[in-house]
Amino acid sequence: MFKRYKVLLPGLICCLTIALLPAVLPGAVVSGGTSDKIPSILGTWTGTWRNADQVTTGTESFVVQAQKGSKITGFFCWDIARDPATCSSHVYDYEPWTGTIDATGTLVITGRLGDYPARLSPDATSITGTYQNRTMASHTGIWGVRRARLK
């Protein structure tokens, strides 16, 4: 009688493992994987930009006004000297944009004047990217912002 259990028990364990495997794997967490969750970047971010010539620099605000899933909209406020939330719509200071952000933190942003591909830091505290003005080939460079601190 015990001999029969020695043969049947491993077979039973194997069958149960195979039967339960599909139910366990979809919810499993795998080290090194990525989440499908889109990070929220709503709000005001402040920082600087630098032209590729390494001479021209300035301050900026990157304001994300709306985010619905991966779609984002907002504006840049260049050379800020006042509260970025009240940035004027003066053509030289203000640039509205639309874009997307994916689960890896990659941003694709298109403004009125240029393109601004960027990347969210792993800790979601900063964004860095490049810019390319579509009408002035010489106006290219890098930009970076951090979340505005609460007062």
Coordinates of N, CA and C in Angstrom, one line a residue:
M1 N 0.8 -1.2 0.0 CA 0.0 0.0 0.0 C 0.9 1.3 0.0
F2 N 1.9 1.3 0.8 CA 2.8 2.5 0.8 C 3.6 2.7 -0.5
K3 N 3.8 1.6 -1.2 CA 4.5 1.7 -2.4 C 3.7 2.5 -3.5
R4 N 2.4 2.2 -3.4 CA 1.5 2.9 -4.4 C 1.5 4.4 -4.1
Y5 N 1.5 4.8 -2.9 CA 1.6 6.3 -2.6 C 2.9 6.9 -3.0
K6 N 4.0 6.1 -3.0 CA 5.3 6.7 -3.4 C 5.3 7.0 -4.9
V7 N 4.5 6.2 -5.7 CA 4.4 6.4 -7.1 C 3.3 7.5 -7.4
L8 N 2.2 7.4 -6.7 CA 1.1 8.3 -7.0 C 1.3 9.8 -6.5
L9 N 2.0 9.9 -5.4 CA 2.1 11.3 -4.8 C 3.0 12.2 -5.7
P10 N 4.1 11.8 -6.2 CA 4.9 12.6 -7.1 C 4.1 13.0 -8.4
G11 N 3.3 12.0 -8.9 CA 2.5 12.3 -10.1 C 1.4 13.2 -9.8
L12 N 0.8 13.1 -8.6 CA -0.3 14.1 -8.2 C 0.3 15.5 -8.1
I13 N 1.5 15.6 -7.4 CA 2.1 16.9 -7.3 C 2.4 17.5 -8.6
C14 N 2.9 16.7 -9.5 CA 3.3 17.2 -10.9 C 2.0 17.7 -11.6
C15 N 0.9 17.0 -11.5 CA -0.3 17.4 -12.2 C -0.9 18.6 -11.6
L16 N -0.9 18.8 -10.3 CA -1.4 20.0 -9.7 C -0.5 21.2 -10.0
T17 N 0.8 21.0 -10.1 CA 1.7 22.1 -10.5 C 1.4 22.6 -11.9
I18 N 1.2 21.7 -12.8 CA 0.9 22.0 -14.2 C -0.4 22.7 -14.3
A19 N -1.4 22.2 -13.5 CA -2.7 22.8 -13.6 C -2.8 24.2 -13.0
L20 N -2.0 24.5 -11.9 CA -2.0 25.8 -11.3 C -1.1 26.8 -11.9
L21 N -0.1 26.3 -12.7 CA 0.9 27.2 -13.2 C 0.3 28.4 -14.0
P22 N -0.6 28.2 -15.0 CA -1.1 29.4 -15.7 C -1.8 30.4 -14.8
A23 N -2.4 30.0 -13.7 CA -3.1 30.9 -12.8 C -2.1 31.7 -12.0
V24 N -0.9 31.2 -11.7 CA 0.1 31.9 -10.9 C 0.9 32.8 -11.7
L25 N 1.3 32.5 -12.9 CA 2.3 33.3 -13.6 C 1.8 34.7 -14.1
P26 N 0.6 34.8 -14.5 CA 0.2 36.2 -14.9 C 0.3 37.3 -13.9
G27 N 0.2 36.9 -12.6 CA 0.3 37.9 -11.5 C 1.7 38.0 -10.9
A28 N 2.6 37.2 -11.4 CA 3.9 37.1 -10.8 C 4.7 38.4 -11.1
V29 N 5.5 38.8 -10.1 CA 6.3 39.9 -10.2 C 7.7 39.4 -10.6
V30 N 8.2 39.9 -11.7 CA 9.5 39.5 -12.2 C 10.5 40.6 -11.9
S31 N 11.6 40.3 -11.3 CA 12.7 41.3 -11.1 C 13.2 41.8 -12.4
G32 N 13.4 43.2 -12.5 CA 13.9 43.8 -13.7 C 12.9 44.1 -14.7
G33 N 11.6 43.8 -14.5 CA 10.6 44.1 -15.4 C 10.1 45.5 -15.3
T34 N 9.2 45.9 -16.2 CA 8.7 47.3 -16.2 C 7.2 47.2 -15.9
S35 N 6.7 48.2 -15.3 CA 5.3 48.3 -15.1 C 4.6 49.0 -16.3
D36 N 3.4 48.7 -16.5 CA 2.6 49.3 -17.6 C 2.0 50.6 -17.1
K37 N 2.3 51.0 -15.9 CA 1.7 52.3 -15.3 C 2.4 53.5 -15.8
I38 N 1.6 54.4 -16.4 CA 2.2 55.7 -16.9 C 2.4 56.6 -15.7
P39 N 3.6 57.1 -15.5 CA 3.9 58.0 -14.4 C 3.2 59.4 -14.5
S40 N 2.7 59.9 -13.4 CA 2.1 61.3 -13.5 C 3.2 62.3 -13.4
I41 N 3.1 63.3 -14.3 CA 4.1 64.4 -14.3 C 3.4 65.7 -14.3
L42 N 2.1 65.7 -13.8 CA 1.3 67.0 -13.8 C 2.0 68.0 -12.9
G43 N 1.9 69.3 -13.2 CA 2.5 70.3 -12.4 C 3.5 71.2 -13.1
T44 N 4.2 72.0 -12.3 CA 5.2 72.9 -12.7 C 6.6 72.4 -12.4
W45 N 7.4 72.3 -13.4 CA 8.8 71.9 -13.2 C 9.7 73.1 -13.6
T46 N 10.8 73.3 -13.0 CA 11.7 74.5 -13.3 C 13.1 74.0 -13.5
G47 N 13.8 74.7 -14.4 CA 15.2 74.3 -14.6 C 15.9 75.3 -15.6
T48 N 16.8 74.7 -16.4 CA 17.6 75.5 -17.3 C 17.6 74.9 -18.7
W49 N 18.1 75.7 -19.7 CA 18.3 75.2 -21.0 C 19.7 75.7 -21.4
R50 N 20.4 75.0 -22.3 CA 21.7 75.4 -22.9 C 21.7 75.1 -24.3
N51 N 22.0 76.1 -25.1 CA 22.2 75.9 -26.6 C 23.4 75.1 -26.9
A52 N 23.4 74.4 -28.0 CA 24.5 73.5 -28.4 C 25.9 74.3 -28.5
D53 N 25.8 75.6 -28.7 CA 27.0 76.4 -28.8 C 27.7 76.6 -27.5
Q54 N 27.1 76.1 -26.4 CA 27.6 76.2 -25.0 C 27.7 77.6 -24.5
V55 N 27.1 78.6 -25.3 CA 27.2 80.0 -24.9 C 25.9 80.5 -24.4
T56 N 24.8 80.2 -25.1 CA 23.5 80.7 -24.7 C 22.8 79.8 -23.7
T57 N 22.4 80.3 -22.6 CA 21.7 79.6 -21.5 C 20.6 80.4 -21.0
G58 N 19.7 79.7 -20.3 CA 18.6 80.4 -19.7 C 17.8 79.6 -18.7
T59 N 16.8 80.2 -18.1 CA 16.0 79.5 -17.2 C 14.7 79.1 -17.9
E60 N 13.9 78.2 -17.3 CA 12.7 77.8 -17.9 C 11.8 77.1 -16.9
S61 N 10.5 77.1 -17.3 CA 9.5 76.3 -16.6 C 8.9 75.4 -17.6
F62 N 8.6 74.2 -17.2 CA 8.0 73.2 -18.0 C 6.7 72.9 -17.2
V63 N 5.6 73.3 -17.8 CA 4.3 73.2 -17.1 C 3.4 72.1 -17.8
V64 N 3.1 71.1 -17.0 CA 2.2 70.0 -17.5 C 0.8 70.4 -17.0
Q65 N -0.1 70.9 -17.9 CA -1.4 71.3 -17.5 C -2.4 70.2 -17.4
A66 N -2.3 69.2 -18.3 CA -3.2 68.1 -18.3 C -2.5 66.8 -18.7
Q67 N -3.0 65.7 -18.1 CA -2.5 64.4 -18.4 C -3.6 63.4 -18.4
K68 N -3.9 62.8 -19.5 CA -4.9 61.8 -19.6 C -4.3 60.5 -20.2
G69 N -4.0 59.6 -19.3 CA -3.2 58.4 -19.8 C -1.9 58.8 -20.2
S70 N -1.5 58.5 -21.4 CA -0.2 58.8 -21.9 C -0.1 60.2 -22.6
K71 N -1.3 60.8 -22.8 CA -1.3 62.1 -23.5 C -1.1 63.3 -22.5
I72 N -0.2 64.2 -22.8 CA 0.1 65.3 -22.0 C 0.0 66.6 -22.8
T73 N -0.4 67.7 -22.1 CA -0.4 69.0 -22.8 C 0.1 70.1 -21.7
G74 N 0.7 71.1 -22.3 CA 1.2 72.2 -21.4 C 1.9 73.2 -22.1
F75 N 2.9 73.9 -21.5 CA 3.7 74.9 -22.1 C 5.1 75.1 -21.5
F76 N 6.0 75.6 -22.2 CA 7.3 76.0 -21.8 C 7.2 77.5 -21.5
C77 N 7.9 78.0 -20.5 CA 8.0 79.4 -20.2 C 9.5 79.7 -20.2
W78 N 10.0 80.3 -21.2 CA 11.5 80.5 -21.3 C 11.9 81.8 -20.6
D79 N 13.1 81.7 -20.1 CA 13.8 82.8 -19.4 C 12.8 83.4 -18.3
I80 N 12.4 82.6 -17.4 CA 11.4 83.0 -16.4 C 12.1 84.0 -15.4
A81 N 11.4 85.1 -15.2 CA 11.8 86.1 -14.2 C 10.6 86.3 -13.2
R82 N 9.6 85.6 -13.4 CA 8.4 85.8 -12.5 C 7.8 84.4 -12.3
D83 N 6.7 84.3 -11.7 CA 6.0 83.1 -11.4 C 5.7 82.3 -12.7
P84 N 6.2 81.1 -12.9 CA 6.0 80.5 -14.2 C 4.5 80.1 -14.4
A85 N 3.7 80.0 -13.4 CA 2.3 79.7 -13.6 C 1.6 80.8 -14.2
T86 N 2.1 82.0 -14.2 CA 1.5 83.2 -14.8 C 2.3 83.7 -16.0
C87 N 3.1 82.8 -16.6 CA 3.9 83.1 -17.8 C 3.0 83.7 -18.8
S88 N 3.4 84.8 -19.4 CA 2.6 85.5 -20.4 C 2.6 84.6 -21.7
S89 N 1.8 85.0 -22.6 CA 1.8 84.3 -23.9 C 2.6 85.1 -24.9
H90 N 3.5 85.9 -24.4 CA 4.4 86.6 -25.3 C 5.2 85.6 -26.2
V91 N 5.2 85.8 -27.5 CA 5.8 84.9 -28.4 C 7.2 84.4 -28.1
Y92 N 8.0 85.2 -27.5 CA 9.4 84.8 -27.2 C 9.6 84.1 -25.9
D93 N 8.6 84.2 -25.0 CA 8.7 83.5 -23.7 C 7.9 82.3 -23.5
Y94 N 6.9 82.1 -24.4 CA 5.8 81.1 -24.1 C 5.7 80.1 -25.3
E95 N 5.7 78.8 -25.0 CA 5.5 77.9 -26.1 C 4.6 76.8 -25.7
P96 N 3.4 76.7 -26.2 CA 2.5 75.6 -25.9 C 3.0 74.3 -26.6
W97 N 2.7 73.2 -26.0 CA 3.1 71.9 -26.6 C 2.1 70.8 -26.3
T98 N 2.2 69.7 -27.1 CA 1.4 68.5 -26.8 C 2.4 67.4 -26.9
G99 N 2.1 66.3 -26.2 CA 3.0 65.1 -26.3 C 2.5 63.9 -25.6
T100 N 3.4 63.0 -25.4 CA 3.1 61.7 -24.8 C 4.2 61.3 -23.8
I101 N 3.8 60.5 -22.8 CA 4.8 59.9 -22.0 C 4.4 58.4 -21.9
D102 N 5.4 57.5 -21.9 CA 5.1 56.1 -21.8 C 5.5 55.6 -20.4
A103 N 5.3 54.3 -20.2 CA 5.6 53.7 -18.9 C 7.0 53.7 -18.5
T104 N 7.9 53.8 -19.5 CA 9.4 53.9 -19.2 C 9.8 55.3 -18.9
G105 N 8.9 56.3 -19.0 CA 9.3 57.7 -18.7 C 9.8 58.4 -19.9
T106 N 9.6 57.9 -21.1 CA 10.1 58.6 -22.3 C 9.0 59.6 -22.7
L107 N 9.4 60.8 -22.9 CA 8.5 61.9 -23.4 C 8.8 62.2 -24.8
V108 N 7.7 62.4 -25.6 CA 7.8 62.9 -27.0 C 7.0 64.2 -27.0
I109 N 7.6 65.3 -27.1 CA 6.9 66.6 -27.0 C 7.1 67.4 -28.3
T110 N 6.0 67.9 -28.8 CA 6.1 68.8 -30.0 C 5.5 70.1 -29.7
G111 N 6.3 71.2 -29.8 CA 5.8 72.5 -29.5 C 5.5 73.3 -30.8
R112 N 5.1 74.5 -30.7 CA 4.9 75.3 -31.8 C 6.1 75.5 -32.7
L113 N 7.3 75.7 -32.0 CA 8.5 76.0 -32.6 C 9.5 74.8 -32.8
G114 N 9.4 73.8 -31.9 CA 10.4 72.8 -32.0 C 9.9 71.5 -31.4
D115 N 10.8 70.5 -31.4 CA 10.6 69.2 -30.8 C 11.5 69.0 -29.6
Y116 N 11.0 68.4 -28.6 CA 11.6 68.3 -27.3 C 11.6 66.9 -26.7
P117 N 12.3 65.9 -27.3 CA 12.3 64.6 -26.7 C 13.0 64.6 -25.3
A118 N 12.5 63.8 -24.4 CA 13.0 63.9 -23.0 C 12.8 62.5 -22.3
R119 N 13.4 62.5 -21.1 CA 13.3 61.3 -20.3 C 13.1 61.7 -18.8
L120 N 12.1 61.0 -18.2 CA 11.9 61.2 -16.7 C 12.9 60.4 -16.0
S121 N 13.5 60.9 -14.9 CA 14.4 60.2 -14.1 C 13.8 59.0 -13.4
P122 N 14.5 58.0 -13.1 CA 13.9 56.8 -12.4 C 13.2 57.1 -11.1
D123 N 13.6 58.2 -10.4 CA 12.9 58.5 -9.2 C 11.8 59.6 -9.4
A124 N 11.6 59.9 -10.7 CA 10.5 60.8 -11.1 C 10.6 62.2 -10.5
T125 N 11.9 62.7 -10.3 CA 12.1 64.0 -9.7 C 12.6 65.0 -10.7
S126 N 13.1 64.5 -11.9 CA 13.6 65.4 -12.9 C 13.3 64.9 -14.3
I127 N 13.4 65.8 -15.3 CA 13.2 65.5 -16.7 C 14.4 66.1 -17.4
T128 N 15.0 65.4 -18.3 CA 16.1 66.0 -19.1 C 15.8 65.6 -20.6
G129 N 16.2 66.5 -21.5 CA 16.0 66.2 -22.9 C 16.8 67.1 -23.8
T130 N 16.5 67.1 -25.0 CA 17.1 67.9 -26.0 C 16.0 68.7 -26.7
Y131 N 16.5 69.7 -27.5 CA 15.5 70.5 -28.3 C 16.1 70.8 -29.6
Q132 N 15.2 70.9 -30.6 CA 15.6 71.2 -32.0 C 14.5 72.2 -32.5
N133 N 14.8 73.4 -32.8 CA 13.9 74.3 -33.4 C 13.8 73.9 -34.9
R134 N 12.5 73.8 -35.3 CA 12.3 73.4 -36.7 C 12.6 74.5 -37.8
T135 N 12.6 75.7 -37.4 CA 12.9 76.8 -38.4 C 14.3 77.3 -38.3
M136 N 15.0 77.2 -37.2 CA 16.4 77.7 -37.1 C 17.3 76.5 -36.7
A137 N 18.0 76.0 -37.7 CA 18.8 74.8 -37.5 C 19.9 75.0 -36.4
S138 N 20.3 76.2 -36.2 CA 21.3 76.5 -35.2 C 20.8 76.5 -33.8
H139 N 19.5 76.5 -33.6 CA 18.9 76.6 -32.3 C 18.6 75.1 -31.8
T140 N 19.6 74.5 -31.3 CA 19.5 73.1 -30.7 C 20.2 73.1 -29.4
G141 N 19.8 72.2 -28.5 CA 20.5 72.1 -27.3 C 19.9 71.1 -26.3
I142 N 20.2 71.3 -25.0 CA 19.7 70.4 -24.0 C 18.8 71.2 -23.0
W143 N 17.9 70.6 -22.3 CA 17.1 71.2 -21.2 C 16.9 70.2 -20.1
G144 N 16.7 70.7 -18.9 CA 16.5 69.9 -17.8 C 15.7 70.6 -16.7
V145 N 14.7 70.0 -16.1 CA 13.9 70.6 -15.1 C 13.7 69.6 -13.9
R146 N 13.4 70.2 -12.8 CA 13.0 69.4 -11.6 C 11.6 69.9 -11.1
R147 N 11.0 69.1 -10.4 CA 9.7 69.5 -9.8 C 9.8 70.7 -9.0
A148 N 8.9 71.7 -9.1 CA 9.0 72.9 -8.4 C 8.8 72.5 -6.9
R149 N 9.5 73.1 -6.0 CA 9.4 72.9 -4.6 C 8.2 73.6 -4.0
L150 N 7.5 72.9 -3.1 CA 6.4 73.5 -2.5 C 6.8 74.5 -1.4
K151 N 6.2 75.6 -1.4 CA 6.6 76.7 -0.4 C 5.8 76.6 0.9

